[in-house]
GROMACS .gro file of C-alpha atoms in nm:
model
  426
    1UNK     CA    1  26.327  15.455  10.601
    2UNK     CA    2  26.593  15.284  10.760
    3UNK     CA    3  26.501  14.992  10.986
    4UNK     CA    4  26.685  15.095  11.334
    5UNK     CA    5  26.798  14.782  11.539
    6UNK     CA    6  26.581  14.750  11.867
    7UNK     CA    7  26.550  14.513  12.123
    8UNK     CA    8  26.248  14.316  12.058
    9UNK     CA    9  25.954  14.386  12.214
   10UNK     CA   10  25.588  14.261  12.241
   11UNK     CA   11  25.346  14.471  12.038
   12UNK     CA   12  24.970  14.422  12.098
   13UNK     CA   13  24.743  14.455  11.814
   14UNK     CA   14  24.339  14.541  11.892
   15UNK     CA   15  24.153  14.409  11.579
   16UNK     CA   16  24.252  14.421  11.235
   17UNK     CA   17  24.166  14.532  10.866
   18UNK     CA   18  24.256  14.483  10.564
   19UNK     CA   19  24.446  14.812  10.459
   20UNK     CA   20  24.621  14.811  10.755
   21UNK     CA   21  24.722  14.394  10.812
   22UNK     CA   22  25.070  14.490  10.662
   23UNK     CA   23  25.155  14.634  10.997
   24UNK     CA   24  25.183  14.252  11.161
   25UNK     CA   25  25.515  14.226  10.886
   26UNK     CA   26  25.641  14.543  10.944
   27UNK     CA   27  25.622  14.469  11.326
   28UNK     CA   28  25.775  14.120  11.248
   29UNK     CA   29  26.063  14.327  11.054
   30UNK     CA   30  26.206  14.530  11.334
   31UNK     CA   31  26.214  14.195  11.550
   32UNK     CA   32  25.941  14.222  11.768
   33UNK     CA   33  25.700  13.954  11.958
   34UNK     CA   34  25.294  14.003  11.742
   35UNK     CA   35  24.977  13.964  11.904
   36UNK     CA   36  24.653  14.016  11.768
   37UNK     CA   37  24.331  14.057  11.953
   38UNK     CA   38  24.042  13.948  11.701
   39UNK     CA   39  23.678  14.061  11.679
   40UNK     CA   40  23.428  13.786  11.506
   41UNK     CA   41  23.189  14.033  11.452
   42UNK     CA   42  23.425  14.330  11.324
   43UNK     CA   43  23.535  14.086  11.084
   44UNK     CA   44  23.223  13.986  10.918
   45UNK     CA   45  23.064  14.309  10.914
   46UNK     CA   46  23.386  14.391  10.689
   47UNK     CA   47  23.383  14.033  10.510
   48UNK     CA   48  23.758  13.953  10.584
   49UNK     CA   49  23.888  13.662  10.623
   50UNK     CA   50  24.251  13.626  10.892
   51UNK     CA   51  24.264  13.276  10.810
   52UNK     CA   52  24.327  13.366  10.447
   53UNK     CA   53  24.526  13.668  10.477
   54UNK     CA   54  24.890  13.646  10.390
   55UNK     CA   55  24.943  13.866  10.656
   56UNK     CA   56  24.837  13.613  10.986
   57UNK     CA   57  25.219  13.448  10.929
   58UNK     CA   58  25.360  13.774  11.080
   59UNK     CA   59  25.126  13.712  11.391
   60UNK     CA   60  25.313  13.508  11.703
   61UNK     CA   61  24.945  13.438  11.934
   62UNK     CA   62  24.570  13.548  11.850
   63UNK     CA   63  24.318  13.582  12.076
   64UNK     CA   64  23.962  13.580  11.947
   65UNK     CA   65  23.661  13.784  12.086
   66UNK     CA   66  23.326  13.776  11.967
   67UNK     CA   67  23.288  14.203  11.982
   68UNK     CA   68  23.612  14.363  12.084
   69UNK     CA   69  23.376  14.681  12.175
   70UNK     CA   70  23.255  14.487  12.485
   71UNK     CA   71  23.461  14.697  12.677
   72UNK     CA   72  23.517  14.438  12.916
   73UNK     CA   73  23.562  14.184  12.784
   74UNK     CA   74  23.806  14.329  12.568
   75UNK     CA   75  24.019  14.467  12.899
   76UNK     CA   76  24.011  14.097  13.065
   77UNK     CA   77  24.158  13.992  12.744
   78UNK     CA   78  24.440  14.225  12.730
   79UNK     CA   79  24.493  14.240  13.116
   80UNK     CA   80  24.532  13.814  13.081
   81UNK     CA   81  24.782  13.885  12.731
   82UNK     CA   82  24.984  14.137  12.975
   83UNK     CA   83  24.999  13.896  13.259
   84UNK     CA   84  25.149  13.615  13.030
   85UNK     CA   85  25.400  13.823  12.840
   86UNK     CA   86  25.447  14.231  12.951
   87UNK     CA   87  25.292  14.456  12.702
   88UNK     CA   88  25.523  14.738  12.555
   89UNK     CA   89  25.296  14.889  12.277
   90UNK     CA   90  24.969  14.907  12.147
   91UNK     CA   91  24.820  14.966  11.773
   92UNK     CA   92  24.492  15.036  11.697
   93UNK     CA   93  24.347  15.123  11.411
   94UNK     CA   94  23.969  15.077  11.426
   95UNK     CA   95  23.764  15.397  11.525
   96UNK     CA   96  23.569  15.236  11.765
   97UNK     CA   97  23.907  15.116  11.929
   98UNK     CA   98  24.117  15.368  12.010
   99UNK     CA   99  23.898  15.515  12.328
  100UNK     CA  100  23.863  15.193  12.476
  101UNK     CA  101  24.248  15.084  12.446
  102UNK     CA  102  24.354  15.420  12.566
  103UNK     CA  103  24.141  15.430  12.841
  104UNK     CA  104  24.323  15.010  12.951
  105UNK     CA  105  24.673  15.109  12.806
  106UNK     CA  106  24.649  15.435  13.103
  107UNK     CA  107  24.509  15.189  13.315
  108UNK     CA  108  24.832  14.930  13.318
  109UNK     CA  109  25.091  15.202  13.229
  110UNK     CA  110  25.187  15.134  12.884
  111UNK     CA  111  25.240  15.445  12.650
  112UNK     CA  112  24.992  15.531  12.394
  113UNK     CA  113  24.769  15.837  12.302
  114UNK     CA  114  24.587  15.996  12.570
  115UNK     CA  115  24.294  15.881  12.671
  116UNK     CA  116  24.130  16.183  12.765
  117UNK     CA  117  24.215  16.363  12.444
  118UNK     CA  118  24.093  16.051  12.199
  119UNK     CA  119  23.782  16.050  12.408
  120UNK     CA  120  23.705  16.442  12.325
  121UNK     CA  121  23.837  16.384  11.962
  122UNK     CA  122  23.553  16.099  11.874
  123UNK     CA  123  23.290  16.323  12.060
  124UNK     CA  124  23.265  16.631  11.754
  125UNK     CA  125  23.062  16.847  11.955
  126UNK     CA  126  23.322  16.821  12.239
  127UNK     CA  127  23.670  16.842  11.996
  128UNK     CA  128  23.527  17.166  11.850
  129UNK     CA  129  23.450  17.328  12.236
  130UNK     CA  130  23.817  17.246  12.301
  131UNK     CA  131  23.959  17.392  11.997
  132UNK     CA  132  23.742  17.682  12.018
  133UNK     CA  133  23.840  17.755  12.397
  134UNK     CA  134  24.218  17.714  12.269
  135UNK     CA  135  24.186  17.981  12.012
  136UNK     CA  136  24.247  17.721  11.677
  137UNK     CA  137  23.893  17.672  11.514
  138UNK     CA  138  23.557  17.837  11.585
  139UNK     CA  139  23.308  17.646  11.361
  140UNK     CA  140  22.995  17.747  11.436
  141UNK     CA  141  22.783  17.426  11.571
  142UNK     CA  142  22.536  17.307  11.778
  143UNK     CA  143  22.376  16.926  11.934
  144UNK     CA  144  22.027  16.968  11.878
  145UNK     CA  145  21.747  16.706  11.939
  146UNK     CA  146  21.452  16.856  11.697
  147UNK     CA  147  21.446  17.094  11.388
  148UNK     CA  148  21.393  17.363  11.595
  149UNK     CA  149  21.735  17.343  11.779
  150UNK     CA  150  21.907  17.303  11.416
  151UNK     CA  151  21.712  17.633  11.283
  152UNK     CA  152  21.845  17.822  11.571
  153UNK     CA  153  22.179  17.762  11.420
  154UNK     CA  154  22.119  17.834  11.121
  155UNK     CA  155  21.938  18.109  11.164
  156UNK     CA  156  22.340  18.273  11.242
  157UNK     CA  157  22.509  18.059  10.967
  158UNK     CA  158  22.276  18.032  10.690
  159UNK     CA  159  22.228  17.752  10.434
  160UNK     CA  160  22.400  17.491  10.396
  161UNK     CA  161  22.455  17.308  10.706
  162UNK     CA  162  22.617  16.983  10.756
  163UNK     CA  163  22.428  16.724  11.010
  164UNK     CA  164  22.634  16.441  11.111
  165UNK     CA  165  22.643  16.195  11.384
  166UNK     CA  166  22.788  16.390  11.734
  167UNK     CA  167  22.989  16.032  11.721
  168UNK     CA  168  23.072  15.834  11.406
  169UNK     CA  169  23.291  15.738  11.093
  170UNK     CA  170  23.348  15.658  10.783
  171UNK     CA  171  23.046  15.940  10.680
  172UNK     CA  172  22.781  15.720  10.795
  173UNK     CA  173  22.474  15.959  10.876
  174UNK     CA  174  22.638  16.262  10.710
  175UNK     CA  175  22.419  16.552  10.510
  176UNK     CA  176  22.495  16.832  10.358
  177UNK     CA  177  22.169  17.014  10.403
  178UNK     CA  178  22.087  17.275  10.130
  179UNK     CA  179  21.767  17.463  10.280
  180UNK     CA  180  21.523  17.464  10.519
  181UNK     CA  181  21.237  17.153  10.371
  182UNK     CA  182  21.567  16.915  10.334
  183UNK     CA  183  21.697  16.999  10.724
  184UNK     CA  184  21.313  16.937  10.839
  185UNK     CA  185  21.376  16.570  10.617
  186UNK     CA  186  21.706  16.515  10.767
  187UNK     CA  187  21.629  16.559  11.094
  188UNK     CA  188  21.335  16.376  11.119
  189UNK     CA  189  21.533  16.072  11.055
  190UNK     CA  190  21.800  16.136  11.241
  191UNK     CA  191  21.576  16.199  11.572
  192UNK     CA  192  21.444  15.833  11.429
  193UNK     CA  193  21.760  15.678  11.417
  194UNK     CA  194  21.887  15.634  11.763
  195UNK     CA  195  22.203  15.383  11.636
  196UNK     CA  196  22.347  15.600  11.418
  197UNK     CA  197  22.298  15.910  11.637
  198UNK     CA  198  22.358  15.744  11.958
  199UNK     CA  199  22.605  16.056  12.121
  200UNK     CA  200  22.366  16.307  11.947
  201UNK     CA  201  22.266  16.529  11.640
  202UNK     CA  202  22.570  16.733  11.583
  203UNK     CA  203  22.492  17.024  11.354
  204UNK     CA  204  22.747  17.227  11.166
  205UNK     CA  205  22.850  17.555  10.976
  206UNK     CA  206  22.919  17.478  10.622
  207UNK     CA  207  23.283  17.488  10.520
  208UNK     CA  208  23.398  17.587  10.183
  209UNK     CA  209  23.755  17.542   9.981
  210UNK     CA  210  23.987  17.240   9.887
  211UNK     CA  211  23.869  16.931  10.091
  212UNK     CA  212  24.261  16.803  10.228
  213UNK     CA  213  24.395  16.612  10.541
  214UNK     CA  214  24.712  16.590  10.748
  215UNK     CA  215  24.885  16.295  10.790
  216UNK     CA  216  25.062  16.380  11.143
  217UNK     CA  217  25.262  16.166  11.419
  218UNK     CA  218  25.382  16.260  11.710
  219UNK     CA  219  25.643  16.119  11.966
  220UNK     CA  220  25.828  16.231  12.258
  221UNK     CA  221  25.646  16.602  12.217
  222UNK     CA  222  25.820  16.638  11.853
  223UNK     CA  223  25.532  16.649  11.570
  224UNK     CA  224  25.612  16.398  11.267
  225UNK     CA  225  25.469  16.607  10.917
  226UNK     CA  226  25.408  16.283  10.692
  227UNK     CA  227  25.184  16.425  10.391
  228UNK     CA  228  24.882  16.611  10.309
  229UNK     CA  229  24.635  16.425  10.098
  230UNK     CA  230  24.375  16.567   9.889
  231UNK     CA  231  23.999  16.407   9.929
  232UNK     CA  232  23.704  16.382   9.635
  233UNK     CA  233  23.337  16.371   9.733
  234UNK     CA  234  23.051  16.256   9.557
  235UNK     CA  235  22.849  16.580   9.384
  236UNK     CA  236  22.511  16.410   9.456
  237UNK     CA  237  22.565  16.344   9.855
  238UNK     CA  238  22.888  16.579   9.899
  239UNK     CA  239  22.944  16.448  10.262
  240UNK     CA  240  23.010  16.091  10.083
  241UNK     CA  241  23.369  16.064  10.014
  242UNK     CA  242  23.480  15.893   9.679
  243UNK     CA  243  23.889  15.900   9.709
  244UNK     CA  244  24.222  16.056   9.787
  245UNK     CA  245  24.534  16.143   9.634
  246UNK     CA  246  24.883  16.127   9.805
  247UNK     CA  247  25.054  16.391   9.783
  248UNK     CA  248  24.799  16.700   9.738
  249UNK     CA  249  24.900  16.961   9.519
  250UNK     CA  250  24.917  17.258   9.719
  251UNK     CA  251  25.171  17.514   9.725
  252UNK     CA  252  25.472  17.526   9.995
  253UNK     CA  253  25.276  17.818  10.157
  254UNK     CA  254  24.941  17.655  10.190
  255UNK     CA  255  25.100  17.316  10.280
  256UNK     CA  256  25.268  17.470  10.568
  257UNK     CA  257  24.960  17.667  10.680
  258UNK     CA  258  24.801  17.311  10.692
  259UNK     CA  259  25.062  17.112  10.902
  260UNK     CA  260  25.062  17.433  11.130
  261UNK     CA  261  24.690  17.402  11.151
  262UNK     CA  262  24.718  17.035  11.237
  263UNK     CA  263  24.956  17.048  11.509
  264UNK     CA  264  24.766  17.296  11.661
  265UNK     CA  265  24.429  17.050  11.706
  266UNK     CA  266  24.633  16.780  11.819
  267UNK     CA  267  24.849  16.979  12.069
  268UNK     CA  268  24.464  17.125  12.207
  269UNK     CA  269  24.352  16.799  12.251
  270UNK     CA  270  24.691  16.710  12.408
  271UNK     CA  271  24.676  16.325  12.218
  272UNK     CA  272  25.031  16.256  12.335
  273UNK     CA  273  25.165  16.048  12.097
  274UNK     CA  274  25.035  15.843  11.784
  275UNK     CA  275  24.967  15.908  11.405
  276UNK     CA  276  24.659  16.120  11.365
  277UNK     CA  277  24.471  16.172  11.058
  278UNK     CA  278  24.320  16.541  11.044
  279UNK     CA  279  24.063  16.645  10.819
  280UNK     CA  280  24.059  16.989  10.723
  281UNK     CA  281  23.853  17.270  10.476
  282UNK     CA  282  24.146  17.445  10.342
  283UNK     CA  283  23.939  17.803  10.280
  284UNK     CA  284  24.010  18.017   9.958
  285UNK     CA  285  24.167  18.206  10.187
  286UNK     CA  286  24.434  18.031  10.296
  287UNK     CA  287  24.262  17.967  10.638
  288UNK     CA  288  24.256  17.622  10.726
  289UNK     CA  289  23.949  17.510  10.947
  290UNK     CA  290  23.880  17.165  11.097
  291UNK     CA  291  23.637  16.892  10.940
  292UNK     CA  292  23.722  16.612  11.205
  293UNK     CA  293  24.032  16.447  11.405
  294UNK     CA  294  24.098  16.137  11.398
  295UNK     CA  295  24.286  15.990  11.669
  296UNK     CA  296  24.453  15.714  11.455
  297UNK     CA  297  24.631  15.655  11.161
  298UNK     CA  298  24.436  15.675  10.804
  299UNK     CA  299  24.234  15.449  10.732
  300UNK     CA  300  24.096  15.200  10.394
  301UNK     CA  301  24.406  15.173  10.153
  302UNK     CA  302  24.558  15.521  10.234
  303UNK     CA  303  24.892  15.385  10.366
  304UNK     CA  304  24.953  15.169  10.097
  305UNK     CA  305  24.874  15.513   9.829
  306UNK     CA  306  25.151  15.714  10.083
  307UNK     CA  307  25.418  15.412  10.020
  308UNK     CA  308  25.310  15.414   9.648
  309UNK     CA  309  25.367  15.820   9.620
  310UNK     CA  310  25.789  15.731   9.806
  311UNK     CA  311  25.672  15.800  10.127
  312UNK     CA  312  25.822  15.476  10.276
  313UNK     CA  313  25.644  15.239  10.523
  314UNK     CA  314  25.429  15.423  10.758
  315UNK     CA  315  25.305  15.117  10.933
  316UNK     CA  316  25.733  15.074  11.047
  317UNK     CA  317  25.667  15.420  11.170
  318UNK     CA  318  25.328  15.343  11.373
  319UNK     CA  319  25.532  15.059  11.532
  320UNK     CA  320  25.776  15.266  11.659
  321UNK     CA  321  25.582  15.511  11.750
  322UNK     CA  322  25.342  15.278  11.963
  323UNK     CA  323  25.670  15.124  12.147
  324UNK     CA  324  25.758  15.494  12.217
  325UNK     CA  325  26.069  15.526  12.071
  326UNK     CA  326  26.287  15.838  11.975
  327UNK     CA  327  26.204  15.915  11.613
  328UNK     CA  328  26.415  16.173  11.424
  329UNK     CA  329  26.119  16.389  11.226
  330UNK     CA  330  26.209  16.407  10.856
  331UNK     CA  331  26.001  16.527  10.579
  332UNK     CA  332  25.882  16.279  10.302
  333UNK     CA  333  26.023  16.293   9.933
  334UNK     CA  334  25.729  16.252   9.714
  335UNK     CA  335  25.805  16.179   9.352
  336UNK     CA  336  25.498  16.037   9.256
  337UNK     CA  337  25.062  16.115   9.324
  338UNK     CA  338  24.913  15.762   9.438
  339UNK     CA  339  24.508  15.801   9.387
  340UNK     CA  340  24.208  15.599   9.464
  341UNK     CA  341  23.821  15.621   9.384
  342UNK     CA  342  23.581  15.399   9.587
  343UNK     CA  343  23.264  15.350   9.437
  344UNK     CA  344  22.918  15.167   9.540
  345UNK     CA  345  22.571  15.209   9.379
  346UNK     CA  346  22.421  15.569   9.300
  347UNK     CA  347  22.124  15.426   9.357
  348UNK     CA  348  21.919  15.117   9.465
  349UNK     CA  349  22.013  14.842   9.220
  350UNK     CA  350  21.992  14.470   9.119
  351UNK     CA  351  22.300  14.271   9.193
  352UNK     CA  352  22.469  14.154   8.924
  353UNK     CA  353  22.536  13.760   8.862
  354UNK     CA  354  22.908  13.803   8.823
  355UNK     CA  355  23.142  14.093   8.845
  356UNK     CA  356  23.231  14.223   8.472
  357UNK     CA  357  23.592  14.118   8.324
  358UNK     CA  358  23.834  14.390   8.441
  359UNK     CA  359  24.133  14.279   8.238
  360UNK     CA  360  24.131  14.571   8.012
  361UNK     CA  361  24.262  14.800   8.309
  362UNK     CA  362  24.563  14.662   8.336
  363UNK     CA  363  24.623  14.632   7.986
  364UNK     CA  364  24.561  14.988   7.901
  365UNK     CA  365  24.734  15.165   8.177
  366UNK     CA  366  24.986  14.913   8.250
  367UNK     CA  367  25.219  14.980   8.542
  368UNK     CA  368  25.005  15.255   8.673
  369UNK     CA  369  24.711  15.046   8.757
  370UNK     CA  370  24.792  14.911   9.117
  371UNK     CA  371  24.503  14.716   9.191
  372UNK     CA  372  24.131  14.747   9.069
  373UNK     CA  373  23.875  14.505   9.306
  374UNK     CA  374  23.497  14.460   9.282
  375UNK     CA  375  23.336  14.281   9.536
  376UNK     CA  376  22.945  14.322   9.565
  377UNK     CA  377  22.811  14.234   9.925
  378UNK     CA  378  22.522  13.979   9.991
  379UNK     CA  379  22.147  14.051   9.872
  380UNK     CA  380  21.969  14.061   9.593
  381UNK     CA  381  21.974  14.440   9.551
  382UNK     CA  382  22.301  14.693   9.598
  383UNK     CA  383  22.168  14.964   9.815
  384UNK     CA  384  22.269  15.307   9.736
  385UNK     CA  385  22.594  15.401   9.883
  386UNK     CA  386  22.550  15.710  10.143
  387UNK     CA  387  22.874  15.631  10.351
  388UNK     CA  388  23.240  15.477  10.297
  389UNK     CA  389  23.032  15.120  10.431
  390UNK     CA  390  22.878  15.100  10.111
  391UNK     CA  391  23.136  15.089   9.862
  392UNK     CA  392  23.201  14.785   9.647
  393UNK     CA  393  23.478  14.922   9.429
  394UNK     CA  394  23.810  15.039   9.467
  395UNK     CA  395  24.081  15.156   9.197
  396UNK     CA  396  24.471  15.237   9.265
  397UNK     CA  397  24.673  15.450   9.080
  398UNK     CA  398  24.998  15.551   9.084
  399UNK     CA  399  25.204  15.800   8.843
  400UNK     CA  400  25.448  16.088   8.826
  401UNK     CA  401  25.196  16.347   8.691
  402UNK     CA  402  24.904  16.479   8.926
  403UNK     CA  403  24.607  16.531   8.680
  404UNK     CA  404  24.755  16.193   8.493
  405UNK     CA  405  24.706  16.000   8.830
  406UNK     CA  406  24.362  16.125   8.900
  407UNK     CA  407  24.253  16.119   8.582
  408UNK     CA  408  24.316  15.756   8.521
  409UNK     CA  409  24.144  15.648   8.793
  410UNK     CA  410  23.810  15.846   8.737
  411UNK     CA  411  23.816  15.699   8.354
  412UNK     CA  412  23.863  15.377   8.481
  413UNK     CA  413  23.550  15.404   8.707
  414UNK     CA  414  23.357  15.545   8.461
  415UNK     CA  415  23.420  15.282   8.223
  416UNK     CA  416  23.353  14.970   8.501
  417UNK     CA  417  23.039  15.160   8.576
  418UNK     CA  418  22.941  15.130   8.194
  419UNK     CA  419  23.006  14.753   8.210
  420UNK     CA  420  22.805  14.750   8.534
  421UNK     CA  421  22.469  14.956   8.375
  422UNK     CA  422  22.460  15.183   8.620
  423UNK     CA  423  22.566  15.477   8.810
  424UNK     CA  424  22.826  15.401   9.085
  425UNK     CA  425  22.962  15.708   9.316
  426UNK     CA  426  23.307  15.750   9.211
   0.00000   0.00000   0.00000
């Protein structure tokens, strides 16, 4: 990507995470004024540490908030940053940011996506009622509030049905329930739960075919087609996800139907402008039907796999995007598949004392390791991963053959799960 010459501007940043920290550089790069807006409790519930990432040199001024979701006491902050110094963009990339800046960035004028469309895309229930009106997806679903409410559903889809939270990420609270006895299971904890569920039981139709998502910007009403990525999930708790490759190979014909899918659910929602990560059930069929929007950019390590594959630096793009700038839509040249496989405990088990010599990774697969990294959390025991909080492993590959790329980074999982003594999720 070339790096146009702008005048420089002040970007705001709302809370930060690892995968996507490189943004503060790439900001930096195209000459523009960084602030960050920090959340103490964010932070430690991911164990990251801005004080020792090489990324906080890129950053001009932070500002440092116990729990940027206190809604108000995250808008005094930013209303105070725009009084010192004009704001001209915002990027966030934390789920439970997006509504909130939306809703302040509409409220002092500054470009970003809309708020009313982010605030139907987080609510599931609500994103599939618009889509359905709009004539793009008509999943069968329901918010129920007992096991009776759920059976009436299924009594017109069948088994399986997928519960989730009505309101959530990174699959935290997802099932996949396979028959009646399990639902009656699920549901009584979810009806128990009242964090997790807090908007509501959302109940869904079960969606079968290849498991992909759409990478997607879009600025000034023109739609940005980045990439579709492939996803894994875990064959003991399918809603878990395990990894993703960059590109997915699909076909030009099933690609397209994708992308056309995806612009469709964000032009419903009308989100504006932003990069939008779009899960979809690509059916056996060739009919694509939504899993979730996302009303930001992917997530975890995902951009770093899309510059890995030759897609260039999407976090140059998000900038640009944010500070609403004309952007020429191109179509990335692929010439490589950029994988990775998080794993976390299959099931409850001791922590071990140290984490097992990982060496022999890199010197068996050489340049097409990127970066293997085991971190367990604190406790005594690893609980069993059910959602993306829970893993403590991640593996990066990168190569010019598909199966190759994949394949590499299951073996190496497999084999750090060996060293481990367990059974992890990848």
């Amino acid at each position: 990507m070339t790096t146009p010459r702008t005048t420089p501007k002040h970007v705001l940043f709302v809370t930060w995470k690892t995968g996507n920290a490189a943004a503060f550089e790439a900001a930096k790069r195209l000459g523009h004024e960084v602030t960050l807006i920090r959340s103490l409790r964010m932070e430690k519930s991911q164990n990251i540490d801005f004080d020792a990432s090489p990324y906080g040199a890129f950053v001009d001024s932070v500002h440092v908030l116990d729990d940027a979701t206190e809604h108000e006491a995250l808008r005094s902050c930013v209303l105070d940053v725009h009084r010192r110094r004009p704001v001209d963009g915002f990027v966030a990339t934390v789920d439970a940011l997006v509504v909130p800046v939306a809703e302040i960035a509409e409220e002092i004028g500054v470009p970003f996506t809309a708020a009313s469309g982010a605030r139907a895309a987080k609510l599931k229930h609500r994103c599939r009622e618009v889509l359905a009106a709009a004539g793009v997806d008509t999943t069968r679903h329901a918010v129920v509030t007992d096991f009776d409410g759920a059976a009436a559903l299924t009594a017109t889809t069948g088994y399986p049905v997928v519960v989730k939270p009505a309101r959530g990420s990174a699959s935290e609270g997802a099932h996949v329930v396979p028959d009646e006895r399990a639902l009656r299971e699920v549901l009584a904890r979810a009806v128990a739960d009242d964090v997790t569920y807090e908007a509501g039981i959302l109940v869904e139709e079960y969606l079968t075919g290849r498991f992909v998502s759409a990478e997607i910007g879009l600025s000034h009403g023109r739609f940005l087609r980045l990439a579709v990525s492939e996803r894994s999930t875990w064959h003991r708790h399918e809603a878990l996800e395990t990894g993703t490759t960059i590109p997915a190979a699909l076909s030009t014909e099933d690609r397209t139907a994708v992308m056309d899918f995806a612009e469709a659910v964000v032009g419903a929602l009308d989100l504006r402008l932003g990069i939008f990560h779009v899960e979809i059930m690509l059916g056996a069929d060739g009919r694509p039907r939504l899993i979730e929007l996302n009303p930001r950019i992917m997530g975890s390590c995902l951009p770093n796999l899309y510059r890995l594959a030759g897609g260039g630096d999407i976090f140059e793009l998000l900038v640009r995007v944010h500070l609403d700038e004309e952007i020429e839509p191109r179509t990335p040249t692929f010439d490589r598949y950029a994988t990775v496989r998080w794993f976390g405990a299959a099931d409850p088990a001791p922590r071990p004392e140290s984490v097992p010599a990982l060496e022999w990774a890199a010197a068996e697969y050489g340049d097409s390791l990127h970066a293997l990294t085991v971190r367990f959390p604190d406790g005594d025991v690893l609980p069993a991963c059910r959602g993306n909080l829970g893993n403590f492993g991640e593996v990066q590959v990168v190569h010019a053959d598909h199966t190759t790329s994949i394949g590499i980074a299951e073996r190496i999982v497999g084999r750090t799960a060996e060293l481990l003594g367990f059974e992890v999720t990848g």
